[in-house]
PDB file of C-alpha atoms in Angstrom:
ATOM      1  CA  MET S  20     122.148 248.733 -33.607  1.00 95.00           C
ATOM      2  CA  ARG S  21     119.674 247.408 -36.179  1.00 92.00           C
ATOM      3  CA  ILE S  22     116.786 244.982 -36.406  1.00 94.00           C
ATOM      4  CA  SER S  23     117.930 241.728 -37.999  1.00 97.00           C
ATOM      5  CA  VAL S  24     115.158 239.286 -37.048  1.00 98.00           C
ATOM      6  CA  THR S  25     111.552 239.761 -36.025  1.00 98.00           C
ATOM      7  CA  SER S  26     108.994 236.987 -35.623  1.00 97.00           C
ATOM      8  CA  VAL S  27     105.421 235.809 -35.852  1.00 98.00           C
ATOM      9  CA  PHE S  28     104.111 232.787 -34.029  1.00 98.00           C
ATOM     10  CA  VAL S  29     102.723 230.094 -36.322  1.00 98.00           C
ATOM     11  CA  ALA S  30     100.717 226.955 -35.646  1.00 94.00           C
ATOM     12  CA  ASP S  31     102.474 224.947 -38.388  1.00 97.00           C
ATOM     13  CA  GLN S  32     105.925 225.892 -39.680  1.00 98.00           C
ATOM     14  CA  ALA S  33     105.652 223.930 -42.945  1.00 98.00           C
ATOM     15  CA  LYS S  34     102.288 225.508 -43.775  1.00 98.00           C
ATOM     16  CA  ALA S  35     103.646 228.931 -42.828  1.00 98.00           C
ATOM     17  CA  LEU S  36     106.709 228.492 -45.046  1.00 98.00           C
ATOM     18  CA  GLU S  37     104.479 227.573 -47.978  1.00 98.00           C
ATOM     19  CA  PHE S  38     102.182 230.568 -47.433  1.00 98.00           C
ATOM     20  CA  TYR S  39     104.949 233.102 -46.851  1.00 98.00           C
ATOM     21  CA  THR S  40     107.002 231.948 -49.861  1.00 98.00           C
ATOM     22  CA  ASP S  41     104.490 230.635 -52.427  1.00 98.00           C
ATOM     23  CA  VAL S  42     101.694 233.130 -51.741  1.00 98.00           C
ATOM     24  CA  LEU S  43     103.341 236.241 -50.307  1.00 98.00           C
ATOM     25  CA  GLY S  44     106.533 235.883 -52.333  1.00 97.00           C
ATOM     26  CA  PHE S  45     109.149 235.944 -49.592  1.00 98.00           C
ATOM     27  CA  THR S  46     112.384 233.950 -49.915  1.00 97.00           C
ATOM     28  CA  LYS S  47     113.422 231.249 -47.440  1.00 98.00           C
ATOM     29  CA  ARG S  48     116.608 232.388 -45.683  1.00 97.00           C
ATOM     30  CA  GLN S  49     117.358 229.920 -42.901  1.00 98.00           C
ATOM     31  CA  ASP S  50     116.032 226.462 -42.097  1.00 98.00           C
ATOM     32  CA  ILE S  51     117.919 224.943 -39.165  1.00 98.00           C
ATOM     33  CA  PRO S  52     116.559 222.001 -37.126  1.00 97.00           C
ATOM     34  CA  VAL S  53     116.156 222.886 -33.443  1.00 96.00           C
ATOM     35  CA  GLY S  54     114.800 219.838 -31.649  1.00 94.00           C
ATOM     36  CA  ALA S  55     111.310 219.082 -32.940  1.00 93.00           C
ATOM     37  CA  ASP S  56     111.050 222.532 -34.526  1.00 97.00           C
ATOM     38  CA  ARG S  57     113.148 224.682 -36.868  1.00 98.00           C
ATOM     39  CA  TRP S  58     114.829 228.074 -36.882  1.00 98.00           C
ATOM     40  CA  LEU S  59     112.932 229.006 -40.022  1.00 98.00           C
ATOM     41  CA  THR S  60     113.204 232.482 -41.509  1.00 98.00           C
ATOM     42  CA  VAL S  61     112.041 234.252 -44.642  1.00 98.00           C
ATOM     43  CA  ALA S  62     112.978 237.632 -46.071  1.00 97.00           C
ATOM     44  CA  SER S  63     111.791 239.979 -48.753  1.00 96.00           C
ATOM     45  CA  SER S  64     112.710 238.771 -52.228  1.00 94.00           C
ATOM     46  CA  ASP S  65     113.640 242.394 -53.012  1.00 93.00           C
ATOM     47  CA  ALA S  66     116.028 242.620 -50.031  1.00 92.00           C
ATOM     48  CA  PRO S  67     117.035 239.069 -49.051  1.00 86.00           C
ATOM     49  CA  ASP S  68     119.892 240.281 -46.833  1.00 90.00           C
ATOM     50  CA  ALA S  69     117.701 242.677 -44.861  1.00 92.00           C
ATOM     51  CA  VAL S  70     115.410 241.886 -41.922  1.00 96.00           C
ATOM     52  CA  GLU S  71     114.395 238.242 -41.559  1.00 98.00           C
ATOM     53  CA  LEU S  72     110.981 237.089 -40.353  1.00 98.00           C
ATOM     54  CA  LEU S  73     111.191 234.096 -38.008  1.00 98.00           C
ATOM     55  CA  LEU S  74     108.250 231.706 -38.423  1.00 98.00           C
ATOM     56  CA  GLU S  75     108.266 230.761 -34.769  1.00 97.00           C
ATOM     57  CA  PRO S  76     106.333 227.744 -33.445  1.00 97.00           C
ATOM     58  CA  ASN S  77     103.515 228.655 -31.062  1.00 96.00           C
ATOM     59  CA  GLY S  78     103.934 225.478 -28.981  1.00 93.00           C
ATOM     60  CA  ASN S  79     104.513 227.485 -25.811  1.00 93.00           C
ATOM     61  CA  PRO S  80     101.171 228.138 -24.025  1.00 95.00           C
ATOM     62  CA  ILE S  81     102.080 231.799 -23.561  1.00 97.00           C
ATOM     63  CA  ALA S  82     102.768 232.151 -27.294  1.00 97.00           C
ATOM     64  CA  SER S  83      99.546 230.460 -28.377  1.00 96.00           C
ATOM     65  CA  THR S  84      97.464 232.495 -25.898  1.00 97.00           C
ATOM     66  CA  TYR S  85      99.084 235.712 -27.164  1.00 97.00           C
ATOM     67  CA  GLN S  86      98.560 234.721 -30.807  1.00 98.00           C
ATOM     68  CA  GLN S  87      94.921 233.737 -30.247  1.00 97.00           C
ATOM     69  CA  GLY S  88      94.257 236.932 -28.278  1.00 98.00           C
ATOM     70  CA  LEU S  89      95.601 239.155 -31.046  1.00 98.00           C
ATOM     71  CA  TYR S  90      93.604 237.264 -33.661  1.00 98.00           C
ATOM     72  CA  ALA S  91      90.351 237.394 -31.662  1.00 98.00           C
ATOM     73  CA  ALA S  92      90.781 241.141 -31.142  1.00 98.00           C
ATOM     74  CA  GLY S  93      91.434 241.688 -34.866  1.00 98.00           C
ATOM     75  CA  ILE S  94      94.956 242.999 -34.228  1.00 98.00           C
ATOM     76  CA  PRO S  95      97.644 242.241 -36.817  1.00 98.00           C
ATOM     77  CA  ALA S  96     100.628 240.300 -35.465  1.00 98.00           C
ATOM     78  CA  THR S  97     102.886 242.347 -37.739  1.00 98.00           C
ATOM     79  CA  THR S  98     102.636 244.689 -40.707  1.00 98.00           C
ATOM     80  CA  PHE S  99     104.322 244.592 -44.104  1.00 98.00           C
ATOM     81  CA  ALA S 100     104.801 247.484 -46.515  1.00 97.00           C
ATOM     82  CA  THR S 101     103.994 247.628 -50.200  1.00 98.00           C
ATOM     83  CA  ASP S 102     104.427 250.284 -52.872  1.00 97.00           C
ATOM     84  CA  ASN S 103     101.017 249.507 -54.401  1.00 98.00           C
ATOM     85  CA  LEU S 104      98.376 248.265 -51.984  1.00 98.00           C
ATOM     86  CA  ALA S 105      95.607 248.032 -54.586  1.00 98.00           C
ATOM     87  CA  LYS S 106      97.726 245.840 -56.861  1.00 98.00           C
ATOM     88  CA  GLU S 107      98.912 243.635 -53.971  1.00 98.00           C
ATOM     89  CA  HIS S 108      95.343 243.258 -52.686  1.00 98.00           C
ATOM     90  CA  GLU S 109      94.199 242.196 -56.155  1.00 98.00           C
ATOM     91  CA  ARG S 110      97.078 239.691 -56.509  1.00 98.00           C
ATOM     92  CA  LEU S 111      96.547 238.138 -53.085  1.00 98.00           C
ATOM     93  CA  THR S 112      92.762 237.972 -53.471  1.00 98.00           C
ATOM     94  CA  ALA S 113      93.235 236.115 -56.778  1.00 98.00           C
ATOM     95  CA  LEU S 114      95.404 233.607 -54.874  1.00 98.00           C
ATOM     96  CA  GLY S 115      92.605 233.008 -52.352  1.00 98.00           C
ATOM     97  CA  VAL S 116      93.931 235.112 -49.476  1.00 98.00           C
ATOM     98  CA  ARG S 117      91.125 236.190 -47.132  1.00 98.00           C
ATOM     99  CA  PHE S 118      91.152 239.851 -46.153  1.00 98.00           C
ATOM    100  CA  THR S 119      89.506 240.863 -42.892  1.00 98.00           C
ATOM    101  CA  GLN S 120      89.934 244.554 -43.741  1.00 98.00           C
ATOM    102  CA  GLU S 121      89.783 245.745 -47.313  1.00 98.00           C
ATOM    103  CA  PRO S 122      92.211 248.496 -48.385  1.00 98.00           C
ATOM    104  CA  THR S 123      91.274 251.680 -46.575  1.00 98.00           C
ATOM    105  CA  ARG S 124      92.885 255.082 -46.906  1.00 97.00           C
ATOM    106  CA  THR S 125      93.431 257.093 -43.743  1.00 96.00           C
ATOM    107  CA  GLY S 126      95.239 260.312 -44.507  1.00 96.00           C
ATOM    108  CA  PRO S 127      98.658 259.585 -46.011  1.00 97.00           C
ATOM    109  CA  VAL S 128      98.430 255.809 -45.417  1.00 98.00           C
ATOM    110  CA  SER S 129      96.327 253.034 -46.932  1.00 98.00           C
ATOM    111  CA  SER S 130      96.090 249.749 -45.078  1.00 98.00           C
ATOM    112  CA  ALA S 131      94.487 246.318 -45.253  1.00 98.00           C
ATOM    113  CA  VAL S 132      94.543 243.200 -43.080  1.00 98.00           C
ATOM    114  CA  PHE S 133      94.636 239.557 -44.189  1.00 98.00           C
ATOM    115  CA  ASP S 134      94.661 236.105 -42.600  1.00 98.00           C
ATOM    116  CA  ASP S 135      97.960 234.226 -43.007  1.00 98.00           C
ATOM    117  CA  THR S 136      96.249 230.804 -42.529  1.00 97.00           C
ATOM    118  CA  CYS S 137      98.712 230.088 -39.693  1.00 96.00           C
ATOM    119  CA  GLY S 138      96.891 231.805 -36.831  1.00 97.00           C
ATOM    120  CA  ASN S 139      97.709 235.459 -37.564  1.00 98.00           C
ATOM    121  CA  LEU S 140      96.240 238.569 -39.013  1.00 98.00           C
ATOM    122  CA  ILE S 141      98.836 240.489 -41.013  1.00 98.00           C
ATOM    123  CA  GLY S 142      98.646 244.180 -41.787  1.00 98.00           C
ATOM    124  CA  LEU S 143      99.663 245.527 -45.183  1.00 98.00           C
ATOM    125  CA  HIS S 144     100.201 249.245 -45.719  1.00 98.00           C
ATOM    126  CA  GLN S 145     101.244 251.816 -48.279  1.00 98.00           C
ATOM    127  CA  VAL S 146     102.412 255.342 -47.519  1.00 98.00           C
ATOM    128  CA  HIS S 147     101.252 257.797 -50.195  1.00 96.00           C
TER     129      HIS S 147
END
């Protein structure tokens, strides 16, 4: 058994696709119409055949309540890994990404949190 797809709820799939590809650097994997929405996934450009991230519409009241609750509490909806947090923080800041937690080292891990502009806080971490 393996993880093939995980998801984050987003308020606007088109805006999310733009942010996750143009800003974060992911690659679009699947874009399949499903009624008014899409089965829309992205993956790491370094491992496009690995785990996909579903940019899932938050149109369901349960989903939007969950998403808003996480955001209000300052809890990341998901976390991504990087080999160089300082460099990634610098790159994303230059692109206008708003960080709610600057890079912070806690023992063997450094982490930061940013706003994905689609209703989520996203964690970013590096293991030293």
